[in-house]
Each structure stands twice: as C-alpha cells, then as structure tokens.
Amino acid sequence: MCLVCGLSCRTHFHFGGASCTACASFFRRTVSLNIRYVCKREHDCISSPELRSICRACRYECCINKAGMNRDLVQQRRNDKRTPKYVLNSRNASGADGEIVRDYTTNSYTTLHEFPQVPETSNSMDSSELSQAETDSMGLSPSPSSVISSEDSDEFSKILDVSHAALLNYYVKQVELSAEENVKNTLLVKSIDELLEVCSIQNELALEACTMCPGADILERDDVEVLLKYFQFANTWMDSVWRYSVSSDKTMFEDNSGNNESLSEFIQQMKQTLGSSMTHLNLNVHEFAALKSFCIWKLGVHDTTISIRIVAQEQYEAVTSALRKYYENSTAMNDSDIATRIAEITLQIVPIFTTYQEMVQFYHQAGITTVTFFEMC
C-alpha cells in the first residue's frame, strides 16, 4: 500500500520514501516547480486512506511526513522546456526563485476551485492571442466552480462516493491540469521521437488521473490496467484534438510535413475526422470533459469485467446528470435542447472508438508500445 495515497499497488523507494509512481511524480513536480499548495481545512482533509479524500496540500504533507520523502533528493529542472506556463508567468512576476502558490484543493467531495482567482490561460497560446469567444469556449473564463459546484445539486453517487457535480468538475480539472503542464499538442509532432516524448509526459498524467479517479479504487487491478490505456489515449489525442477544434488560428496545424509519412497521415486523418466533428460541435471545457469521461469508461466496457461495466454506467449517469444541471444553471436551453445537445456529445463515442482502433493499428505499425499500469507502478 502506498503510504501517501493508500492505493494498494506496487511501491518503490522514491526520493527516500516508499510510494507509488503517481505520488512520486506528484512530489517531484511539486518540488522541482517550487509549488506550495494551500489547504482549505488547515491540513485536516485526510480522515481515511481513500484516494478521493486527499487535497494536494495534504497529499504533499503525506509525502513528507508519512512516506518520508526528502525534497533535497529531487533533481531540479535543467531548463524550462516542460515547465507549465502558469509557473513561468508566476516566476516573471515574483522572480526566478519565487514560490508558486496554488490556492485550490483537489478534493472530490468539494468543488475543485475553492478560492476566487483570476482564470489562467495555460494552453500553447498567450491569453492576448485568444478571442473572448474562444476563451469562454475553452472554459478559461469564468472559472468552472463559478458555474457548477457540488452544492448546486443533491445528486450523489453512492457507488462512486461522490456528488455528480464534483465528478464532472474532476474531469474538468484534469483537462485544465493537462494544459498547465504545457505539453506540446500531439497534432504538431513531426517525428516518432517527438511523439514518444509527448506520450511519456501524458502517460504520467494519465496514471495520476486514472488512480485518483472516483470509482477506480473499487476496481480490481486488471480493470485499472484496462482503464489506464483509455486515459492515456484521451490525454494524448483527445485533449490535443479538442484544443485544435477550439483554436481560432488553425494555420499553425497546417504543416503536416515530417520525417515519418505514416505519422503525418495519421495526424491528418485525425484532424479531418475527429477534429472536424469537434469543431462543428464547438465543445466548451465542461462538454469536452464530459465527452472525455464517456469515452474513457465506455471504451473500457468493450474488453473488461462486470465490475467496470457497473462503474462505467454510474460514471455516465452521474456526468450526464451534472452536465444537464450545468446547462440549466448557465444557459437558456430548454429540456429538449439539453437532451439533443447531450445526445450529440454522446454520439461522438462512435467515431472516437474508430479513431482509437486506428491509433492502435498505427502504433503497431510504428513499433510503439503502450506503457502499462504494472510497468508504471
């Protein structure tokens, strides 16, 4: 059992302490980026070893006090190539050695943005280059919690042990965290080596998202193994295609020339099919987060056990309920319009499943192997 998050998995010594790979990666990023997380409950969040009751501030404290990790053993970043944009902006404001304070918790029992704050633009473009419509579409303004929160609804999933609103907010936060890592858009890679580098970063984020996801802790390890590959696919390709679809300047994506013809063809096909479909729908961050969750869990149903089928259905019903509440609170859509919109989003599962199969085929031809849960942990 990991001494930090309580997950029953293979642990190793990282930075002087025993933990799972996901918690070790979290500790490394926190220290190397000099981030300090603020706990809303004065470090009194953890009342049980369940994953979902851990906020980031308390998770860091567990790394130090429970697992015995040592900050001095973390190697500092040699350059800013993979440094999140919000960190670079904060450094410019406070100095190179300034501490980055993150004033929100990631507790699934509460909203994921607990404190008022100026929305951040962490995608590959500067905020000055984004139109207001695109900023709204990407969910950067207003903050998600200003639109929907756990308190807006009494809907609660006993199986997942989380409110419907908090579950949708969890997926919204995962989309935002992926952007904060400042990872290169997968549709812009020019070589297999570049693709592997992007996959490496996204796989690490996917592992953390998968293991922290409400419902994952009640699954068997074999089911989590299946689930992880769909998190990896969603992080690596779906996030990039969505950001392509909401971009006001698609010219940066036009140059498809690279040193690998099959890679260029696959990316071009991805833009023409899934990219065009998402562009037509013009999904905002809540809608895309919902679609991402649908795909992750519905794809998992195809090749796993009855346990994941039950959890997947609960995920779909909870996220759909939260999305409906989001529409009711933030739009003028009537019940018929809401039902139609949710149906349009859900139907995207079909082309995305086809895209996933094409990705598997492309990876096989290119000799790319998917990193498994057991290898990462």
Short mmCIF file of C-alpha atoms in Angstrom, two decimals:
data_model
loop_
_atom_site.label_atom_id
_atom_site.label_comp_id
_atom_site.label_asym_id
_atom_site.label_seq_id
_atom_site.Cartn_x
_atom_site.Cartn_y
_atom_site.Cartn_z
CA MET A 1 0.00 0.00 0.00
CA CYS A 2 1.28 3.45 -0.94
CA LEU A 3 1.96 5.40 2.25
CA VAL A 4 0.79 8.63 0.59
CA CYS A 5 -2.50 7.86 -1.17
CA GLY A 6 -3.39 4.48 0.30
CA LEU A 7 -3.68 2.75 -3.07
CA SER A 8 -2.88 -0.96 -2.97
CA CYS A 9 -0.23 -1.30 -5.67
CA ARG A 10 3.43 -1.99 -6.20
CA THR A 11 5.54 0.61 -4.40
CA HIS A 12 9.20 1.55 -4.67
CA PHE A 13 11.59 3.91 -2.93
CA HIS A 14 11.38 7.40 -4.42
CA PHE A 15 13.30 10.37 -3.00
CA GLY A 16 13.98 8.48 0.20
CA GLY A 17 10.41 7.31 0.80
CA ALA A 18 8.16 4.44 -0.26
CA SER A 19 5.26 5.33 -2.53
CA CYS A 20 3.52 4.55 -5.80
CA THR A 21 4.80 6.08 -9.02
CA ALA A 22 1.93 8.56 -9.27
CA CYS A 23 2.60 10.07 -5.83
CA ALA A 24 6.35 10.14 -6.52
CA SER A 25 5.69 12.06 -9.75
CA PHE A 26 3.42 14.47 -7.88
CA PHE A 27 6.13 15.08 -5.26
CA ARG A 28 8.80 15.59 -7.94
CA ARG A 29 6.70 18.14 -9.84
CA THR A 30 5.73 19.99 -6.67
CA VAL A 31 9.34 20.33 -5.50
CA SER A 32 11.01 20.94 -8.87
CA LEU A 33 8.49 23.66 -9.72
CA ASN A 34 8.64 25.12 -6.17
CA ILE A 35 4.88 24.97 -5.67
CA ARG A 36 3.11 25.38 -2.36
CA TYR A 37 -0.48 24.17 -2.20
CA VAL A 38 -2.96 25.75 0.19
CA CYS A 39 -5.33 23.52 2.15
CA LYS A 40 -8.77 24.90 2.90
CA ARG A 41 -9.20 22.78 6.03
CA GLU A 42 -5.87 23.52 7.74
CA HIS A 43 -4.40 20.14 6.72
CA ASP A 44 -7.28 18.20 8.19
CA CYS A 45 -8.56 16.71 4.91
CA ILE A 46 -7.39 13.14 5.31
CA SER A 47 -9.77 11.20 7.51
CA SER A 48 -9.27 7.86 5.75
CA PRO A 49 -6.81 6.32 3.30
CA GLU A 50 -9.27 6.73 0.41
CA LEU A 51 -7.77 8.45 -2.61
CA ARG A 52 -10.61 10.85 -3.12
CA SER A 53 -10.28 12.50 0.28
CA ILE A 54 -6.81 13.88 -0.40
CA CYS A 55 -6.26 17.50 -1.37
CA ARG A 56 -2.94 18.42 -2.95
CA ALA A 57 -1.65 20.27 0.09
CA CYS A 58 -2.38 17.28 2.32
CA ARG A 59 -1.04 14.88 -0.29
CA TYR A 60 2.28 16.74 -0.21
CA GLU A 61 2.32 16.64 3.59
CA CYS A 62 1.83 12.86 3.41
CA CYS A 63 4.79 12.58 1.04
CA ILE A 64 6.95 14.27 3.68
CA ASN A 65 5.51 13.02 6.96
CA LYS A 66 4.15 9.57 6.11
CA ALA A 67 6.29 8.33 3.24
CA GLY A 68 9.45 10.14 4.37
CA MET A 69 10.33 11.76 1.04
CA ASN A 70 13.17 14.25 1.00
CA ARG A 71 13.00 17.48 -1.01
CA ASP A 72 16.77 17.59 -1.31
CA LEU A 73 16.77 14.37 -3.33
CA VAL A 74 14.66 15.87 -6.12
CA GLN A 75 16.73 16.93 -9.12
CA GLN A 76 15.94 20.45 -10.24
CA ARG A 77 14.78 21.05 -13.78
CA ARG A 78 17.64 21.85 -16.15
CA ASN A 79 15.54 24.04 -18.44
CA ASP A 80 12.03 25.38 -18.90
CA LYS A 81 11.13 23.15 -21.85
CA ARG A 82 8.43 21.25 -19.95
CA THR A 83 7.66 23.93 -17.36
CA PRO A 84 3.92 24.78 -17.17
CA LYS A 85 3.03 28.21 -18.44
CA TYR A 86 1.42 29.35 -15.20
CA VAL A 87 4.75 28.69 -13.43
CA LEU A 88 6.71 30.72 -15.97
CA ASN A 89 4.24 33.60 -15.68
CA SER A 90 4.39 33.49 -11.88
CA ARG A 91 8.19 33.49 -11.96
CA ASN A 92 8.21 36.54 -14.18
CA ALA A 93 6.06 38.30 -11.63
CA SER A 94 7.79 37.18 -8.44
CA GLY A 95 11.34 36.36 -9.51
CA ALA A 96 13.15 33.22 -10.65
CA ASP A 97 13.24 31.68 -7.17
CA GLY A 98 9.76 32.76 -6.14
CA GLU A 99 7.40 30.24 -4.59
CA ILE A 100 4.34 29.34 -6.68
CA VAL A 101 1.23 29.26 -4.51
CA ARG A 102 -1.70 27.18 -5.74
CA ASP A 103 -4.79 28.17 -3.77
CA TYR A 104 -7.18 25.34 -4.52
CA THR A 105 -7.78 21.80 -3.35
CA THR A 106 -8.43 18.71 -5.42
CA ASN A 107 -10.85 17.03 -3.07
CA SER A 108 -13.65 15.26 -4.93
CA TYR A 109 -16.05 15.90 -2.05
CA THR A 110 -15.87 19.63 -2.75
CA THR A 111 -15.58 21.84 -5.77
CA LEU A 112 -12.18 21.79 -7.39
CA HIS A 113 -11.65 25.55 -7.32
CA GLU A 114 -12.29 26.60 -3.75
CA PHE A 115 -10.83 30.10 -3.86
CA PRO A 116 -11.67 33.12 -6.05
CA GLN A 117 -8.91 33.62 -8.60
CA VAL A 118 -8.18 35.12 -11.97
CA PRO A 119 -8.68 32.46 -14.66
CA GLU A 120 -5.44 31.17 -16.12
CA THR A 121 -4.66 30.56 -19.80
CA SER A 122 -2.26 27.65 -19.86
CA ASN A 123 -2.60 26.47 -23.43
CA SER A 124 0.08 26.85 -26.08
CA MET A 125 -1.03 30.41 -26.99
CA ASP A 126 -0.78 33.58 -24.93
CA SER A 127 -4.01 34.93 -23.47
CA SER A 128 -3.66 38.02 -25.64
CA GLU A 129 -3.99 35.81 -28.72
CA LEU A 130 -7.32 34.31 -27.64
CA SER A 131 -10.61 35.82 -28.62
CA GLN A 132 -13.24 36.23 -25.92
CA ALA A 133 -15.41 33.60 -27.60
CA GLU A 134 -12.55 31.13 -27.64
CA THR A 135 -11.66 31.91 -24.03
CA ASP A 136 -15.23 31.17 -22.99
CA SER A 137 -15.29 28.06 -25.17
CA MET A 138 -12.17 26.66 -23.53
CA GLY A 139 -13.64 27.19 -20.08
CA LEU A 140 -10.95 29.68 -19.01
CA SER A 141 -13.50 32.31 -18.03
CA PRO A 142 -15.38 32.08 -15.83
CA SER A 143 -13.86 29.52 -13.50
CA PRO A 144 -15.74 26.19 -13.63
CA SER A 145 -16.74 26.36 -9.99
CA SER A 146 -18.47 29.68 -10.61
CA VAL A 147 -20.87 27.82 -12.90
CA ILE A 148 -21.33 24.48 -11.21
CA SER A 149 -20.44 23.21 -7.78
CA SER A 150 -21.23 20.30 -5.54
CA GLU A 151 -23.66 22.46 -3.62
CA ASP A 152 -25.79 23.12 -6.72
CA SER A 153 -27.25 19.63 -6.68
CA ASP A 154 -28.23 16.96 -4.19
CA GLU A 155 -27.44 14.27 -6.75
CA PHE A 156 -24.95 11.87 -5.24
CA SER A 157 -23.48 8.57 -6.44
CA LYS A 158 -23.23 6.03 -3.65
CA ILE A 159 -21.17 3.69 -5.81
CA LEU A 160 -18.60 6.35 -6.66
CA ASP A 161 -18.99 8.07 -3.28
CA VAL A 162 -19.04 11.50 -4.90
CA SER A 163 -21.62 14.06 -5.98
CA HIS A 164 -22.47 14.30 -9.65
CA ALA A 165 -21.28 17.90 -9.86
CA ALA A 166 -17.96 17.10 -8.18
CA LEU A 167 -17.40 14.23 -10.60
CA LEU A 168 -17.82 16.46 -13.65
CA ASN A 169 -15.58 19.05 -12.00
CA TYR A 170 -12.96 16.32 -11.54
CA TYR A 171 -12.79 15.73 -15.28
CA VAL A 172 -12.79 19.48 -15.97
CA LYS A 173 -9.82 19.82 -13.64
CA GLN A 174 -7.96 17.01 -15.41
CA VAL A 175 -8.34 18.88 -18.71
CA GLU A 176 -7.00 22.04 -17.08
CA LEU A 177 -4.09 20.25 -15.41
CA SER A 178 -3.08 18.76 -18.75
CA ALA A 179 -2.95 22.27 -20.20
CA GLU A 180 -0.93 23.56 -17.24
CA GLU A 181 1.82 21.03 -17.95
CA ASN A 182 2.46 22.92 -21.21
CA VAL A 183 2.82 19.67 -23.17
CA LYS A 184 3.20 20.00 -26.92
CA ASN A 185 0.00 19.43 -28.88
CA THR A 186 0.21 15.91 -30.29
CA LEU A 187 -1.10 17.12 -33.65
CA LEU A 188 2.07 19.22 -34.03
CA VAL A 189 4.66 16.45 -33.60
CA LYS A 190 6.87 15.78 -36.63
CA SER A 191 8.61 12.54 -35.70
CA ILE A 192 8.13 9.32 -33.77
CA ASP A 193 10.71 10.52 -31.23
CA GLU A 194 8.65 13.66 -30.60
CA LEU A 195 5.52 11.56 -30.28
CA LEU A 196 7.19 9.27 -27.76
CA GLU A 197 8.28 12.28 -25.69
CA VAL A 198 4.73 13.64 -25.62
CA CYS A 199 3.35 10.18 -24.80
CA SER A 200 5.79 9.85 -21.90
CA ILE A 201 4.53 13.06 -20.29
CA GLN A 202 0.88 12.31 -20.97
CA ASN A 203 1.20 8.75 -19.67
CA GLU A 204 2.44 10.12 -16.36
CA LEU A 205 -0.51 12.50 -16.13
CA ALA A 206 -2.88 9.71 -17.19
CA LEU A 207 -1.60 7.43 -14.44
CA GLU A 208 -2.32 10.03 -11.79
CA ALA A 209 -5.73 10.85 -13.28
CA CYS A 210 -6.64 7.16 -13.52
CA THR A 211 -5.63 6.20 -9.99
CA MET A 212 -7.26 9.29 -8.45
CA CYS A 213 -10.49 8.95 -10.45
CA PRO A 214 -13.60 8.34 -8.34
CA GLY A 215 -14.55 4.71 -8.78
CA ALA A 216 -11.10 3.45 -9.76
CA ASP A 217 -10.28 2.49 -6.19
CA ILE A 218 -13.07 -0.10 -6.07
CA LEU A 219 -11.89 -1.89 -9.22
CA GLU A 220 -9.54 -4.84 -9.49
CA ARG A 221 -6.04 -4.15 -10.76
CA ASP A 222 -6.75 -5.83 -14.09
CA ASP A 223 -9.64 -3.43 -14.64
CA VAL A 224 -7.46 -0.44 -13.73
CA GLU A 225 -4.90 -1.72 -16.23
CA VAL A 226 -7.56 -1.61 -18.94
CA LEU A 227 -8.81 1.79 -17.81
CA LEU A 228 -5.33 3.33 -17.89
CA LYS A 229 -4.84 2.78 -21.61
CA TYR A 230 -8.00 4.74 -22.33
CA PHE A 231 -6.88 7.55 -20.04
CA GLN A 232 -3.60 7.57 -21.99
CA PHE A 233 -5.43 7.75 -25.31
CA ALA A 234 -7.73 10.52 -24.06
CA ASN A 235 -4.87 12.61 -22.67
CA THR A 236 -2.56 12.16 -25.65
CA TRP A 237 -5.01 12.52 -28.54
CA MET A 238 -8.45 13.71 -27.42
CA ASP A 239 -7.09 16.71 -25.49
CA SER A 240 -4.99 17.78 -28.47
CA VAL A 241 -7.83 17.37 -30.97
CA TRP A 242 -10.15 19.40 -28.75
CA ARG A 243 -7.66 22.23 -28.42
CA TYR A 244 -7.26 22.12 -32.18
CA SER A 245 -11.04 22.29 -32.60
CA VAL A 246 -11.44 25.42 -30.42
CA SER A 247 -8.36 27.21 -31.78
CA SER A 248 -9.17 30.42 -33.65
CA ASP A 249 -5.97 30.04 -35.68
CA LYS A 250 -5.67 26.62 -37.26
CA THR A 251 -2.88 27.67 -39.63
CA MET A 252 -0.31 26.53 -37.08
CA PHE A 253 -1.64 23.00 -37.58
CA GLU A 254 -1.47 23.07 -41.39
CA ASP A 255 2.15 22.00 -41.82
CA ASN A 256 1.91 18.24 -41.63
CA SER A 257 5.32 17.54 -43.12
CA GLY A 258 7.59 15.37 -41.02
CA ASN A 259 10.17 12.63 -41.27
CA ASN A 260 7.55 9.89 -40.84
CA GLU A 261 4.92 9.60 -43.54
CA SER A 262 2.60 7.27 -41.62
CA LEU A 263 2.61 9.64 -38.62
CA SER A 264 1.76 12.62 -40.84
CA GLU A 265 -1.06 10.70 -42.49
CA PHE A 266 -2.48 9.59 -39.15
CA ILE A 267 -2.45 13.15 -37.76
CA GLN A 268 -4.05 14.50 -40.94
CA GLN A 269 -6.76 11.87 -40.73
CA MET A 270 -7.30 12.72 -37.06
CA LYS A 271 -7.88 16.39 -37.93
CA GLN A 272 -10.19 15.61 -40.84
CA THR A 273 -12.41 13.21 -38.91
CA LEU A 274 -12.48 13.78 -35.16
CA GLY A 275 -11.13 17.33 -35.46
CA SER A 276 -13.85 18.37 -37.90
CA SER A 277 -16.53 16.74 -35.78
CA MET A 278 -15.41 18.53 -32.60
CA THR A 279 -15.06 21.81 -34.47
CA HIS A 280 -18.65 21.51 -35.63
CA LEU A 281 -19.88 20.86 -32.08
CA ASN A 282 -17.71 23.68 -30.61
CA LEU A 283 -17.47 22.00 -27.21
CA ASN A 284 -16.66 24.11 -24.18
CA VAL A 285 -14.49 22.69 -21.41
CA HIS A 286 -17.41 21.19 -19.46
CA GLU A 287 -18.80 19.48 -22.54
CA PHE A 288 -15.41 18.18 -23.60
CA ALA A 289 -14.65 16.94 -20.07
CA ALA A 290 -17.96 15.06 -20.13
CA LEU A 291 -17.20 13.57 -23.55
CA LYS A 292 -13.74 12.56 -22.38
CA SER A 293 -15.20 10.72 -19.41
CA PHE A 294 -17.81 9.00 -21.61
CA CYS A 295 -15.12 7.72 -23.95
CA ILE A 296 -12.73 6.55 -21.24
CA TRP A 297 -15.35 4.45 -19.49
CA LYS A 298 -17.40 3.33 -22.48
CA LEU A 299 -14.27 2.18 -24.32
CA GLY A 300 -13.32 0.25 -21.20
CA VAL A 301 -16.58 -1.67 -21.32
CA HIS A 302 -15.55 -3.39 -24.55
CA ASP A 303 -12.88 -5.61 -23.03
CA THR A 304 -13.26 -5.92 -19.28
CA THR A 305 -15.35 -7.28 -16.43
CA ILE A 306 -18.81 -6.73 -15.00
CA SER A 307 -17.29 -4.54 -12.26
CA ILE A 308 -16.09 -1.90 -14.66
CA ARG A 309 -19.38 -2.10 -16.56
CA ILE A 310 -21.23 -1.14 -13.38
CA VAL A 311 -18.83 1.69 -12.57
CA ALA A 312 -18.88 2.88 -16.20
CA GLN A 313 -22.67 3.12 -16.20
CA GLU A 314 -22.59 5.01 -12.90
CA GLN A 315 -19.96 7.37 -14.35
CA TYR A 316 -22.08 8.05 -17.43
CA GLU A 317 -25.28 8.68 -15.48
CA ALA A 318 -23.55 10.94 -12.93
CA VAL A 319 -21.67 13.03 -15.51
CA THR A 320 -24.77 13.31 -17.71
CA SER A 321 -26.78 14.49 -14.70
CA ALA A 322 -24.13 17.08 -13.82
CA LEU A 323 -23.90 18.27 -17.42
CA ARG A 324 -27.67 18.72 -17.53
CA LYS A 325 -27.50 20.76 -14.32
CA TYR A 326 -24.69 22.83 -15.84
CA TYR A 327 -26.86 23.67 -18.85
CA GLU A 328 -29.81 24.56 -16.62
CA ASN A 329 -27.67 26.90 -14.50
CA SER A 330 -25.60 28.58 -17.21
CA THR A 331 -27.65 28.57 -20.43
CA ALA A 332 -31.14 29.37 -21.66
CA MET A 333 -31.58 25.91 -23.18
CA ASN A 334 -34.86 24.13 -22.59
CA ASP A 335 -35.19 20.43 -21.73
CA SER A 336 -35.48 19.42 -25.37
CA ASP A 337 -32.38 21.40 -26.38
CA ILE A 338 -30.42 19.93 -23.47
CA ALA A 339 -31.40 16.38 -24.38
CA THR A 340 -30.43 16.97 -28.01
CA ARG A 341 -27.08 18.50 -27.06
CA ILE A 342 -26.19 15.65 -24.71
CA ALA A 343 -27.17 13.15 -27.40
CA GLU A 344 -24.90 14.91 -29.93
CA ILE A 345 -22.00 14.73 -27.49
CA THR A 346 -22.65 11.09 -26.61
CA LEU A 347 -22.77 10.08 -30.28
CA GLN A 348 -19.14 11.19 -30.61
CA ILE A 349 -18.18 7.97 -28.82
CA VAL A 350 -18.62 6.07 -32.10
CA PRO A 351 -16.08 7.99 -34.23
CA ILE A 352 -13.74 8.22 -31.24
CA PHE A 353 -13.83 4.45 -30.83
CA THR A 354 -12.93 4.14 -34.53
CA THR A 355 -10.11 6.64 -34.00
CA TYR A 356 -8.83 4.61 -31.06
CA GLN A 357 -8.70 1.46 -33.19
CA GLU A 358 -6.83 3.36 -35.91
CA MET A 359 -4.37 4.61 -33.31
CA VAL A 360 -3.73 1.05 -32.09
CA GLN A 361 -3.08 -0.02 -35.67
CA PHE A 362 -0.76 2.92 -36.28
CA TYR A 363 1.16 2.26 -33.05
CA HIS A 364 1.59 -1.38 -34.07
CA GLN A 365 2.94 -0.44 -37.48
CA ALA A 366 5.26 2.19 -36.00
CA GLY A 367 6.53 -0.18 -33.29
CA ILE A 368 5.16 1.95 -30.46
CA THR A 369 4.27 0.01 -27.31
CA THR A 370 1.78 1.26 -24.74
CA VAL A 371 3.16 1.59 -21.21
CA THR A 372 1.05 -0.48 -18.83
CA PHE A 373 -0.10 0.22 -15.31
CA PHE A 374 2.16 -2.51 -13.91
CA GLU A 375 5.21 -1.08 -15.67
CA MET A 376 4.48 2.46 -14.45
CA CYS A 377 3.83 1.31 -10.87
#
